[in-house]
mmCIF file of C-alpha atoms in Angstrom:
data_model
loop_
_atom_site.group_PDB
_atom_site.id
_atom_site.type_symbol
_atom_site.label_atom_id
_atom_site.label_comp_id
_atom_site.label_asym_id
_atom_site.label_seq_id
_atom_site.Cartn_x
_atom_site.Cartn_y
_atom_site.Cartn_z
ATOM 1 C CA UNK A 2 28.100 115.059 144.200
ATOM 2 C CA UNK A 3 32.017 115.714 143.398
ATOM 3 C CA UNK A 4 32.896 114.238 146.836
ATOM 4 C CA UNK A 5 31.028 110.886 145.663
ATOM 5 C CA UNK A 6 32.439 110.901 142.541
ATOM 6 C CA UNK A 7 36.044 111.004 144.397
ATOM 7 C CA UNK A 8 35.052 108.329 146.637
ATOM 8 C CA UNK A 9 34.261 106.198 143.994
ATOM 9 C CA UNK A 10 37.553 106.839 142.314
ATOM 10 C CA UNK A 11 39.269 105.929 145.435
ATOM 11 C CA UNK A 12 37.658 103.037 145.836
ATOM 12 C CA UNK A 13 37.562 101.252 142.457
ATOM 13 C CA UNK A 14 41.628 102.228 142.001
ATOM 14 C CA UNK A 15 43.838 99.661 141.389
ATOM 15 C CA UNK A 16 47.357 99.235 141.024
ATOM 16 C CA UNK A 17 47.682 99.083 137.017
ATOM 17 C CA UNK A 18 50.569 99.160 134.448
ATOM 18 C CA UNK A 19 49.372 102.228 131.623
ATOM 19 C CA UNK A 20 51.737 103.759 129.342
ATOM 20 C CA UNK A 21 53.033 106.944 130.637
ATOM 21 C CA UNK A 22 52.223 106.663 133.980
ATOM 22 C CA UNK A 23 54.288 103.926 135.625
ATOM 23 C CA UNK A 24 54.459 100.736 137.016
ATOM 24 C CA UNK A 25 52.409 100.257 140.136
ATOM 25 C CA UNK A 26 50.800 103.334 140.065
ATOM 26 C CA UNK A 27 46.809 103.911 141.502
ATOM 27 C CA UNK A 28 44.825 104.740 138.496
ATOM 28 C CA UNK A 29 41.029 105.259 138.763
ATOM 29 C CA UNK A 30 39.550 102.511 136.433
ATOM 30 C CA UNK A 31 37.792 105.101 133.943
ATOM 31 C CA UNK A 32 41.422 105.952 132.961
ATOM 32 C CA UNK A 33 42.313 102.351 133.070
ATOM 33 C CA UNK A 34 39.499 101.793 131.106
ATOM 34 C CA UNK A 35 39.802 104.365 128.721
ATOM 35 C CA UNK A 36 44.113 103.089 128.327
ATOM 36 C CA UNK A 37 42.728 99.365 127.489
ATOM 37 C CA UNK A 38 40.605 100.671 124.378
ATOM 38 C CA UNK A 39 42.718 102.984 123.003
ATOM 39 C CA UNK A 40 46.327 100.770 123.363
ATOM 40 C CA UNK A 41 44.884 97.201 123.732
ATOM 41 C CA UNK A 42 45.804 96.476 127.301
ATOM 42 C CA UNK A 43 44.300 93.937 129.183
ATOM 43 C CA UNK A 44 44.579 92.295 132.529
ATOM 44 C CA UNK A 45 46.649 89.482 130.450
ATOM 45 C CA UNK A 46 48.998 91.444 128.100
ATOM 46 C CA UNK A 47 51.216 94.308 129.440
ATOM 47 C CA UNK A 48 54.124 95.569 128.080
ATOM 48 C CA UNK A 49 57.314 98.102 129.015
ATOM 49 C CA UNK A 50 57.965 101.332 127.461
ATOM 50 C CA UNK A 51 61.215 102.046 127.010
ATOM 51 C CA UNK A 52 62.378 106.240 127.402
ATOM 52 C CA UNK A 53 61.572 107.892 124.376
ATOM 53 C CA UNK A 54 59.584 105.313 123.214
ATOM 54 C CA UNK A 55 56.114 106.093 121.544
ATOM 55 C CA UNK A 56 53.255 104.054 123.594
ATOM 56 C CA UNK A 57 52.084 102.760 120.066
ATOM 57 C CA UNK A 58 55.022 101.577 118.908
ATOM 58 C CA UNK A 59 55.853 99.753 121.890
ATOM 59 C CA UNK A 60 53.044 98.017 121.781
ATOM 60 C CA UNK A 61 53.015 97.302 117.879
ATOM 61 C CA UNK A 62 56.162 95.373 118.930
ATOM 62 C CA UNK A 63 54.535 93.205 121.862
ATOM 63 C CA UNK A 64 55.877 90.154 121.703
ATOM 64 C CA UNK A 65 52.231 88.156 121.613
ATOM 65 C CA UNK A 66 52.509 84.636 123.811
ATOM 66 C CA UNK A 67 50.397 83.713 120.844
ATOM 67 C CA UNK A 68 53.110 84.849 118.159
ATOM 68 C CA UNK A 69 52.681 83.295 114.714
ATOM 69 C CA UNK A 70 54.287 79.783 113.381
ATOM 70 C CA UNK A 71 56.027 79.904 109.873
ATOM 71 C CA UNK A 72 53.225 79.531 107.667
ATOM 72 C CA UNK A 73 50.263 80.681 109.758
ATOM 73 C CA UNK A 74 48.575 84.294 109.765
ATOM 74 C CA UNK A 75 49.450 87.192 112.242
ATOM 75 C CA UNK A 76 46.136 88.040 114.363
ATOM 76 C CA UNK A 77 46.868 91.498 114.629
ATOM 77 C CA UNK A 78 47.549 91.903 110.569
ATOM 78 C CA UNK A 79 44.011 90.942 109.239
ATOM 79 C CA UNK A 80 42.197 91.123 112.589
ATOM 80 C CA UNK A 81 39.390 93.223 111.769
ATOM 81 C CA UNK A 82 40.374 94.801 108.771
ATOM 82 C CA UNK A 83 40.981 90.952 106.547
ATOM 83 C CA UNK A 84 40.240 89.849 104.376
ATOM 84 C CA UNK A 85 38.811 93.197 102.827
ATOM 85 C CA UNK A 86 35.066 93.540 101.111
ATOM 86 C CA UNK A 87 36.326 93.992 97.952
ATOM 87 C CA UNK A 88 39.655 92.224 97.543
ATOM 88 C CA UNK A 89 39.414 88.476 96.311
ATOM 89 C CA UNK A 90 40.893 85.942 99.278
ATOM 90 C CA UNK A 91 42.102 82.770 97.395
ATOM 91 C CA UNK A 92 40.551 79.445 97.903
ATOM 92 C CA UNK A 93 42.528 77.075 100.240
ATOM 93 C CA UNK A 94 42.495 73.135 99.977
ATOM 94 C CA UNK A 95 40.277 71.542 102.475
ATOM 95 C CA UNK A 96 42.001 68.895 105.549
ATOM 96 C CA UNK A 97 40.389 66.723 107.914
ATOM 97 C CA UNK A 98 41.598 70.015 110.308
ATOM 98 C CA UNK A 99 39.586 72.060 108.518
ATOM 99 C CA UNK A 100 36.213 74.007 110.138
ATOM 100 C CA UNK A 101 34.408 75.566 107.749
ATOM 101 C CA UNK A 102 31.793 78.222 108.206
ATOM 102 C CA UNK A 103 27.949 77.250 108.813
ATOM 103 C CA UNK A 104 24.763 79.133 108.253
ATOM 104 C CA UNK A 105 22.161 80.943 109.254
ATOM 105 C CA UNK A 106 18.219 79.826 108.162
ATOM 106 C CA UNK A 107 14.749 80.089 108.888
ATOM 107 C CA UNK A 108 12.821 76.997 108.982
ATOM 108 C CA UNK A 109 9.709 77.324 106.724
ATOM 109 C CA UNK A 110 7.686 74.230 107.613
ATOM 110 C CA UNK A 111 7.472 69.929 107.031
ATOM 111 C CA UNK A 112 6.248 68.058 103.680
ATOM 112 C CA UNK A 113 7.475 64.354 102.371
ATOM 113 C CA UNK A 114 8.134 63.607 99.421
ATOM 114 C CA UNK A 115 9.215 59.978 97.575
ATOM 115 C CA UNK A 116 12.730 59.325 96.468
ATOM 116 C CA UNK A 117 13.444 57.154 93.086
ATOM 117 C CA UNK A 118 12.561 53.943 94.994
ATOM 118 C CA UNK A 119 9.081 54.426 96.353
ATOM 119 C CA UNK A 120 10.014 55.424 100.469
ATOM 120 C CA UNK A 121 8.294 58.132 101.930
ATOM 121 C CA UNK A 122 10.561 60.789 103.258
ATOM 122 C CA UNK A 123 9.336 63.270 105.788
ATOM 123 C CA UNK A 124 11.212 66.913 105.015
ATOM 124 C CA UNK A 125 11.937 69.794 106.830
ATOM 125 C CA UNK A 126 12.583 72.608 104.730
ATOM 126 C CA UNK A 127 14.579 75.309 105.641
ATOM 127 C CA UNK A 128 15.456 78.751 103.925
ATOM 128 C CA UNK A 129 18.822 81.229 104.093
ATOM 129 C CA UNK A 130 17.626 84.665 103.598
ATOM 130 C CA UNK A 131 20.398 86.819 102.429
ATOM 131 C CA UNK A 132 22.911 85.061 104.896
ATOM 132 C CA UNK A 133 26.500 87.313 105.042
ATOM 133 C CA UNK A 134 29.678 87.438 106.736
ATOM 134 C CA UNK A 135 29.173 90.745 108.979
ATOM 135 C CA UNK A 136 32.515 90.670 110.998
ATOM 136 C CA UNK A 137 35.793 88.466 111.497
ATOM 137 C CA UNK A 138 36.675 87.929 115.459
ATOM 138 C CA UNK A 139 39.624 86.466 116.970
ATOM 139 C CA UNK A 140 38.519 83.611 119.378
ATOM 140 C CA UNK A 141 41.223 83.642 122.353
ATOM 141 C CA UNK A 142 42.825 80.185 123.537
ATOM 142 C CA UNK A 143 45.364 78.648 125.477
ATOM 143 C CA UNK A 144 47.019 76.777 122.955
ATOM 144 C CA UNK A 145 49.563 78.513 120.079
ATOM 145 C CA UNK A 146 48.826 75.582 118.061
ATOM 146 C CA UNK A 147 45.109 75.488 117.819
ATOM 147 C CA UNK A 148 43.775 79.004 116.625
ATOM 148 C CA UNK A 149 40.757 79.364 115.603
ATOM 149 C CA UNK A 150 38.571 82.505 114.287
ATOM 150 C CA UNK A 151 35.115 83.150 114.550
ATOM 151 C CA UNK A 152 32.638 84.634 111.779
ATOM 152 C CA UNK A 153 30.091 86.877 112.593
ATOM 153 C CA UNK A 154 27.213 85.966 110.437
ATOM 154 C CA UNK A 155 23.492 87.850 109.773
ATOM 155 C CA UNK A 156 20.672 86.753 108.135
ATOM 156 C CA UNK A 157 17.253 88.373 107.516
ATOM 157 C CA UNK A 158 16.464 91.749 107.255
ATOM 158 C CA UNK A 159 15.125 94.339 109.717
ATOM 159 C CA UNK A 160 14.084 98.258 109.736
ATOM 160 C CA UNK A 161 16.885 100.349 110.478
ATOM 161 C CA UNK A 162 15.014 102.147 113.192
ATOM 162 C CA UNK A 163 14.585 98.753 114.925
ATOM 163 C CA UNK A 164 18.615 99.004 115.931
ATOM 164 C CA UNK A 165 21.187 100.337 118.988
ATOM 165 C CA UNK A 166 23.586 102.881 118.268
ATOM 166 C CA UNK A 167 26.423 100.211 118.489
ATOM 167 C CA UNK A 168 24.323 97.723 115.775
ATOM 168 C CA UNK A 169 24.196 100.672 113.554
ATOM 169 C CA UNK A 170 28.072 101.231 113.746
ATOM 170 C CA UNK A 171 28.828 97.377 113.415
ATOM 171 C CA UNK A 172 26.311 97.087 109.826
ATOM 172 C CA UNK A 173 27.452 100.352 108.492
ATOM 173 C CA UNK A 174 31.400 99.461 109.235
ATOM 174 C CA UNK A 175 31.034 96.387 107.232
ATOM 175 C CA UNK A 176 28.498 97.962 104.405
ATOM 176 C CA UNK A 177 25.839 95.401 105.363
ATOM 177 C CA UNK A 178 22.212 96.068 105.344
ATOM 178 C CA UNK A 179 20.723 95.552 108.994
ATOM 179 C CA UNK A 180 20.246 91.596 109.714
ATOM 180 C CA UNK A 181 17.466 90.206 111.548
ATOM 181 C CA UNK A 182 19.543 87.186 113.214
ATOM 182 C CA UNK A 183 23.268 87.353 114.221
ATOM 183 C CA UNK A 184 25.011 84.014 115.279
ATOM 184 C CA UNK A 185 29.088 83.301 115.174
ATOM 185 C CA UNK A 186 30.287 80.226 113.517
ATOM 186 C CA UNK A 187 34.142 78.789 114.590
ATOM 187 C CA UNK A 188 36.008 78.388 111.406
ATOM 188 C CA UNK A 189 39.700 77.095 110.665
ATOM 189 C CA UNK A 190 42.258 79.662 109.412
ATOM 190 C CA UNK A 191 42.106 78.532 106.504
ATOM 191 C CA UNK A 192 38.323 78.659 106.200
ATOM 192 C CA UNK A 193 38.188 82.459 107.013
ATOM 193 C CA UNK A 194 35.430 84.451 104.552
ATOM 194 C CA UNK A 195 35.658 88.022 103.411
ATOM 195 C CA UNK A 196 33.156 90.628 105.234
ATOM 196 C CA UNK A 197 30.554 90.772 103.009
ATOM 197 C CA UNK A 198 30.517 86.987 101.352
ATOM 198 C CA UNK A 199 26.937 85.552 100.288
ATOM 199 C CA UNK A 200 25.989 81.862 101.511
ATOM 200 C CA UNK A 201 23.700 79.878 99.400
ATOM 201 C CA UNK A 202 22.585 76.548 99.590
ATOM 202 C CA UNK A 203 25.365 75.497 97.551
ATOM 203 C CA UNK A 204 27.696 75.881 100.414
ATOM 204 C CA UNK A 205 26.383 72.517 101.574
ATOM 205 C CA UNK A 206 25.967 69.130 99.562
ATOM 206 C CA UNK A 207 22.803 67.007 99.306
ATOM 207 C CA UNK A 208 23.848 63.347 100.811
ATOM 208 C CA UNK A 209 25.815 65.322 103.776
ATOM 209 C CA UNK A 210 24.827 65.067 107.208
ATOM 210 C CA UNK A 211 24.360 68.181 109.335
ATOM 211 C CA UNK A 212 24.355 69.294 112.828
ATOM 212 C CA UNK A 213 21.471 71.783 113.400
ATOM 213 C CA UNK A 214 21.180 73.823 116.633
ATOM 214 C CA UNK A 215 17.725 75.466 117.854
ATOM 215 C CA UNK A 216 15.409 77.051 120.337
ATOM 216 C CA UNK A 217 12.552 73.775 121.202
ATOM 217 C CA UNK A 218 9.055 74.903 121.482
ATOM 218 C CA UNK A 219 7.690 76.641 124.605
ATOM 219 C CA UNK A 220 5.015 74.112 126.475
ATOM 220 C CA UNK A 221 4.804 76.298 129.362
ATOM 221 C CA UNK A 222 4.266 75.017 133.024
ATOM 222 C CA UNK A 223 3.417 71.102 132.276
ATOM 223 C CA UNK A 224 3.354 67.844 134.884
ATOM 224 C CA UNK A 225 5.525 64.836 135.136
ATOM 225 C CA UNK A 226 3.920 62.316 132.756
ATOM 226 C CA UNK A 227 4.555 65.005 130.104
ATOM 227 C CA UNK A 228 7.607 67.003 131.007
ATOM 228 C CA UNK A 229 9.609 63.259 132.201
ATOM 229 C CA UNK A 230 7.345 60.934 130.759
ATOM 230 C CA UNK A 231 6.063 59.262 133.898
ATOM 231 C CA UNK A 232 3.540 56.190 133.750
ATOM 232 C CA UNK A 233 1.301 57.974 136.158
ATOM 233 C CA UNK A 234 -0.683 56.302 138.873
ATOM 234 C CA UNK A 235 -3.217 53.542 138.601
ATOM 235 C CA UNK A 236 -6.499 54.262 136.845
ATOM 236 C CA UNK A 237 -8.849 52.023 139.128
ATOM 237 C CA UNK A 238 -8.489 50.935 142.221
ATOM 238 C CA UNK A 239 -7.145 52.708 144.866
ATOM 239 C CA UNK A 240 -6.739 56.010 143.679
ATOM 240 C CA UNK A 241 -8.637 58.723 143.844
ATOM 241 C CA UNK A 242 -8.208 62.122 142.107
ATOM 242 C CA UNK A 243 -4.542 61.434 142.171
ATOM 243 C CA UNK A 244 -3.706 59.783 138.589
ATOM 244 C CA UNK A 245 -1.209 61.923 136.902
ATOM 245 C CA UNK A 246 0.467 62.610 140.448
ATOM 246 C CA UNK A 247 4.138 62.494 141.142
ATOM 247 C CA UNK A 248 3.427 60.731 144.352
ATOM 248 C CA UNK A 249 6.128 60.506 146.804
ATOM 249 C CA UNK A 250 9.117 63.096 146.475
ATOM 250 C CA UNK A 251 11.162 62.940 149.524
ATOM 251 C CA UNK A 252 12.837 60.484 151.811
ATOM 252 C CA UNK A 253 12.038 60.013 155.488
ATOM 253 C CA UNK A 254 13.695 61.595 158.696
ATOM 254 C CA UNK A 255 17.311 61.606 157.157
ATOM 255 C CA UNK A 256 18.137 63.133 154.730
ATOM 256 C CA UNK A 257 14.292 64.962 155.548
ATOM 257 C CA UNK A 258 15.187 67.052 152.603
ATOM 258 C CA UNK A 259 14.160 66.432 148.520
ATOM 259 C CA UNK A 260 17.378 66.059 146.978
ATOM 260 C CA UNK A 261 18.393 68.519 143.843
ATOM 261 C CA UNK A 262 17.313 67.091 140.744
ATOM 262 C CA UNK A 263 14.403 65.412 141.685
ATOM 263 C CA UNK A 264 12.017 65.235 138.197
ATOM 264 C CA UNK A 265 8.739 67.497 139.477
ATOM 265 C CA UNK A 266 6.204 69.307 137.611
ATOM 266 C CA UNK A 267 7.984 72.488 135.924
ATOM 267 C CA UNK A 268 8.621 74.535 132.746
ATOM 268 C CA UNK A 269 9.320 72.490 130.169
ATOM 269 C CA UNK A 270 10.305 73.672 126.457
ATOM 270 C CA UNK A 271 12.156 76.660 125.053
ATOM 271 C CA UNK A 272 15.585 75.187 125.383
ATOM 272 C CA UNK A 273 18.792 75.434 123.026
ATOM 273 C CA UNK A 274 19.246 71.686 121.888
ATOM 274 C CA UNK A 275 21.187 70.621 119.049
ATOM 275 C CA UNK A 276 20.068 67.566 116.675
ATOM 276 C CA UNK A 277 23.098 65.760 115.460
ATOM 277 C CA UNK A 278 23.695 63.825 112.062
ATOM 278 C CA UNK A 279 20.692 65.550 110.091
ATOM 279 C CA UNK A 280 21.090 64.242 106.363
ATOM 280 C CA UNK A 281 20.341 66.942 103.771
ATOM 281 C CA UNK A 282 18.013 65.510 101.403
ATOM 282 C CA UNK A 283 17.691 68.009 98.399
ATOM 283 C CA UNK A 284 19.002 71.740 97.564
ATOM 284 C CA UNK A 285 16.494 74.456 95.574
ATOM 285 C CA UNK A 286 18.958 76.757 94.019
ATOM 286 C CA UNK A 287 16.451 79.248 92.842
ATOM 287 C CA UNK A 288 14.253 79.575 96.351
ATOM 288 C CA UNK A 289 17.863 79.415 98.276
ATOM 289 C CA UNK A 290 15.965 76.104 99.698
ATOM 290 C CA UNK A 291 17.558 73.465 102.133
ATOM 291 C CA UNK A 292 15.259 69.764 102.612
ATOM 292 C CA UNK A 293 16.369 68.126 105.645
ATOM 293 C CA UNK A 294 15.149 64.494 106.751
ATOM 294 C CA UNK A 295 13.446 64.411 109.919
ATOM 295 C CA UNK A 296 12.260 67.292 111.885
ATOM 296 C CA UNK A 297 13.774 70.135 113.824
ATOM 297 C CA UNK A 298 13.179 72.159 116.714
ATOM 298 C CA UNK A 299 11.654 75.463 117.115
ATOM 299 C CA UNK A 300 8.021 76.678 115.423
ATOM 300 C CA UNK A 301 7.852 77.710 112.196
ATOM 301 C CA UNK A 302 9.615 80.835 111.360
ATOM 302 C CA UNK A 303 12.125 80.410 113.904
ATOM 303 C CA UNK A 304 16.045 80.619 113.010
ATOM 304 C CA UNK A 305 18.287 77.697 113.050
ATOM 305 C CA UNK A 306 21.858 77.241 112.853
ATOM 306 C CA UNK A 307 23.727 74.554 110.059
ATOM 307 C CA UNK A 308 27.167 73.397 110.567
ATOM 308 C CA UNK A 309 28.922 70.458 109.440
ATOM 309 C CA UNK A 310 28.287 67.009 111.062
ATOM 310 C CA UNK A 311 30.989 66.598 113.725
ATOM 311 C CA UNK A 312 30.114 62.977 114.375
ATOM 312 C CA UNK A 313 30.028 61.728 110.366
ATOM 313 C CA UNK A 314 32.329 64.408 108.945
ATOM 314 C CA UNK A 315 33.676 64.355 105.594
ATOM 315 C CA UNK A 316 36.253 61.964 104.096
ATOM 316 C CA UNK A 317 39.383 62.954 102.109
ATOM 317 C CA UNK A 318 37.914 61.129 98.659
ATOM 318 C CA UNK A 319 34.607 63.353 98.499
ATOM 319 C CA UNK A 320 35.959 66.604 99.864
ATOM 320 C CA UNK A 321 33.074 70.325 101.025
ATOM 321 C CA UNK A 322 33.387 73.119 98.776
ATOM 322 C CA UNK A 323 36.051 75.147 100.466
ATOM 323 C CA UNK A 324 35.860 77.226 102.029
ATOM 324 C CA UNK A 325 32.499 77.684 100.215
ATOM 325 C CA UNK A 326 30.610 77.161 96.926
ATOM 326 C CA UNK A 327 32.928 78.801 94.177
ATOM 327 C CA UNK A 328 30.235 79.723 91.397
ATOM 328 C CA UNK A 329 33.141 80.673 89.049
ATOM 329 C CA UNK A 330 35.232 77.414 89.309
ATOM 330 C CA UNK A 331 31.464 75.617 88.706
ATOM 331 C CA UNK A 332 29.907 77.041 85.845
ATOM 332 C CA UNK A 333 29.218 73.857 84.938
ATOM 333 C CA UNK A 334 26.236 74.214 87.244
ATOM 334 C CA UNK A 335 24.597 77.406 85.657
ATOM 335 C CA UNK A 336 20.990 76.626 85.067
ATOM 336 C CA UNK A 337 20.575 73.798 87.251
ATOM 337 C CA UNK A 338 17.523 74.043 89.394
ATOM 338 C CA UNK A 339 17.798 71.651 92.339
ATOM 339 C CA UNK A 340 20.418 68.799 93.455
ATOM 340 C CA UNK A 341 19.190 65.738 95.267
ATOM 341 C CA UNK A 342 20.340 63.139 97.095
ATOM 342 C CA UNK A 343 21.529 60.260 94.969
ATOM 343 C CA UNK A 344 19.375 57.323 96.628
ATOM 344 C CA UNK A 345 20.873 54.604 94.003
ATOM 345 C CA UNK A 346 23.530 52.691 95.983
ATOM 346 C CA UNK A 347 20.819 52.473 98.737
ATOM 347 C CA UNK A 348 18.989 49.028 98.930
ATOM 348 C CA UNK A 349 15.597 48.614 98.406
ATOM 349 C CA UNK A 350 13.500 48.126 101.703
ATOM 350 C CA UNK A 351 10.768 46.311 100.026
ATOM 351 C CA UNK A 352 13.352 43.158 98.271
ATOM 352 C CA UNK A 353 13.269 40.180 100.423
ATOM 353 C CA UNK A 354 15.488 37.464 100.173
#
């Protein structure tokens, strides 16, 4: 069993730069490994150690390809431990460069209801449960100019005994209750959230027009006039048995092969697929309550994720709540129940002339 072992030392080594052993030197990955989480070092980022120098402090003074404009945040001061829990983070003023942070819901079911001038609106309604920052993540890129962060969000809840060690770690490092859903949203710098920050409905504003992003219902194995919405073949005469065949699928002696892509009976359904430009209709405040127009994918009781409308975003003269709903700078909007959509500069459908 040792002699394995040793082969399979030998065999994975590579020549590696780790503090305190070299340059060049053949290091069995474990140790690699093992040097990567507890310094940092990747395949990317190396760095030298000068005599006497303390591995640490060397690499506390990498200098990062990535290294911070005037103005901008160091990664590698608030990565992970910024904004704190506890500490306030000021509010920043929202650009058209700004990303803000999306959410997490669960969509609850369909009803319509009739806006102030007598249209029919079909609704789908949609609820956050308990959605909270969980962790902050640096997103690597290529370009110094355009950093970006991710947010680790959670919504839901779900018995403790359901988790992993390494879920357990990651809810009780940020002093989270377990979450049912995880997703990560791409935010702006200056859109980052605390660990531990709340989303309500108010983070979004009826009128606005969302992108929403879910799993489409599972149809199993279906045919082609249902899965690619083929005519079928003729219903009298002529054919026999054959109706909702695909009919011909190949070519003759060349190519003598069905080419990739052709549209045959398959699996259809349970797909990611994202529904752009989504208007939010009306906000329930008390029921943490989002009513979208139209429908979305998924069954009910699946989880959907809300961002910002990338195709319609917002416009300097009506700007978000950034980088979320401040209830303390609006207290003007204690006690108010619901917000909808303000249908008034809308013309009426049913006015000819």
């Amino acid at each position: 069993m040792m002699k394995g072992l040793a082969r399979t030392f030998v065999a994975f080594s590579k020549p590696a730069l780790v503090p305190g052993l070299g340059l060049n030197r053949k290091v069995p990955s474990l140790a690699l490994a093992h040097a990567r989480r507890h310094f940092g070092i990747n395949r990317k980022t190396t760095f030298k150690i000068l005599p006497g120098q303390d591995p640490k402090e060397a690499h506390s003074n990498y200098a990062d390809p990535m290294e911070k404009e005037e103005g901008e945040i160091d990664f590698r001061n608030w990565l992970g431990k910024f904004p704190p829990k506890k500490e306030e983070v000021p509010f920043g003023e929202w650009s058209l460069e700004s990303k803000r942070c999306g959410a997490l819901g669960r969509k609850m079911g369909m009803m319509k209801v009739w806006d102030a001038r007598g249209i029919q609106i079909p609704l789908t309604v949609v609820r956050l449960e308990n959605c909270q920052v969980i962790d902050i993540k640096k997103r690597t890129t290529t370009r110094a100019h355009n950093h970006k962060v991710n947010l680790l969000l959670g919504a839901g809840s779900i018995p403790q005994r359901e988790l992993n060690k390494a879920q357990m770690v990651m809810f009780r490092k940020a002093g989270i209750e377990p979450k049912e859903k995880l997703a990560e949203f791409n935010v702006s710098l200056d859109a980052i959230l605390p660990v531990g920050t709340k989303l309500d409905v108010r983070h979004f504003v009826p009128g606005q027009f969302l992108d929403i992003v879910g799993t489409s219902r599972d149809k199993g194995f279906q045919g082609v006039m249902k899965r690619h919405n083929f005519s079928g073949q003729r219903a009298t005469h002529g054919v026999s048995l054959t109706h909702r065949a695909p009919g011909s699928t190949g070519a003759c002696q060349n190519p003598s092969k069905v080419w990739k892509g052709k549209k045959m009976p398959g699996h259809m359904g349970n797909n990611r697929m994202t529904i752009f430009n989504i208007q939010l209709y009306k906000i329930d405040i008390d029921r943490n309550l989002l009513f979208l127009k139209g429908s979305l994918p998924g069954n009910r009781g699946t989880w959907v994720q809300i961002r910002d409308a990338v195709r319609k975003p917002w416009i300097e003269q009506h700007p978000p709540p950034f980088p979320t709903f401040d209830a303390e700078a609006n207290k003007d909007q204690e006690g108010v129940n619901e917000i909808i959509m303000d249908v008034s500069h809308l013309g009426d459908p049913f006015a000819y002339g």
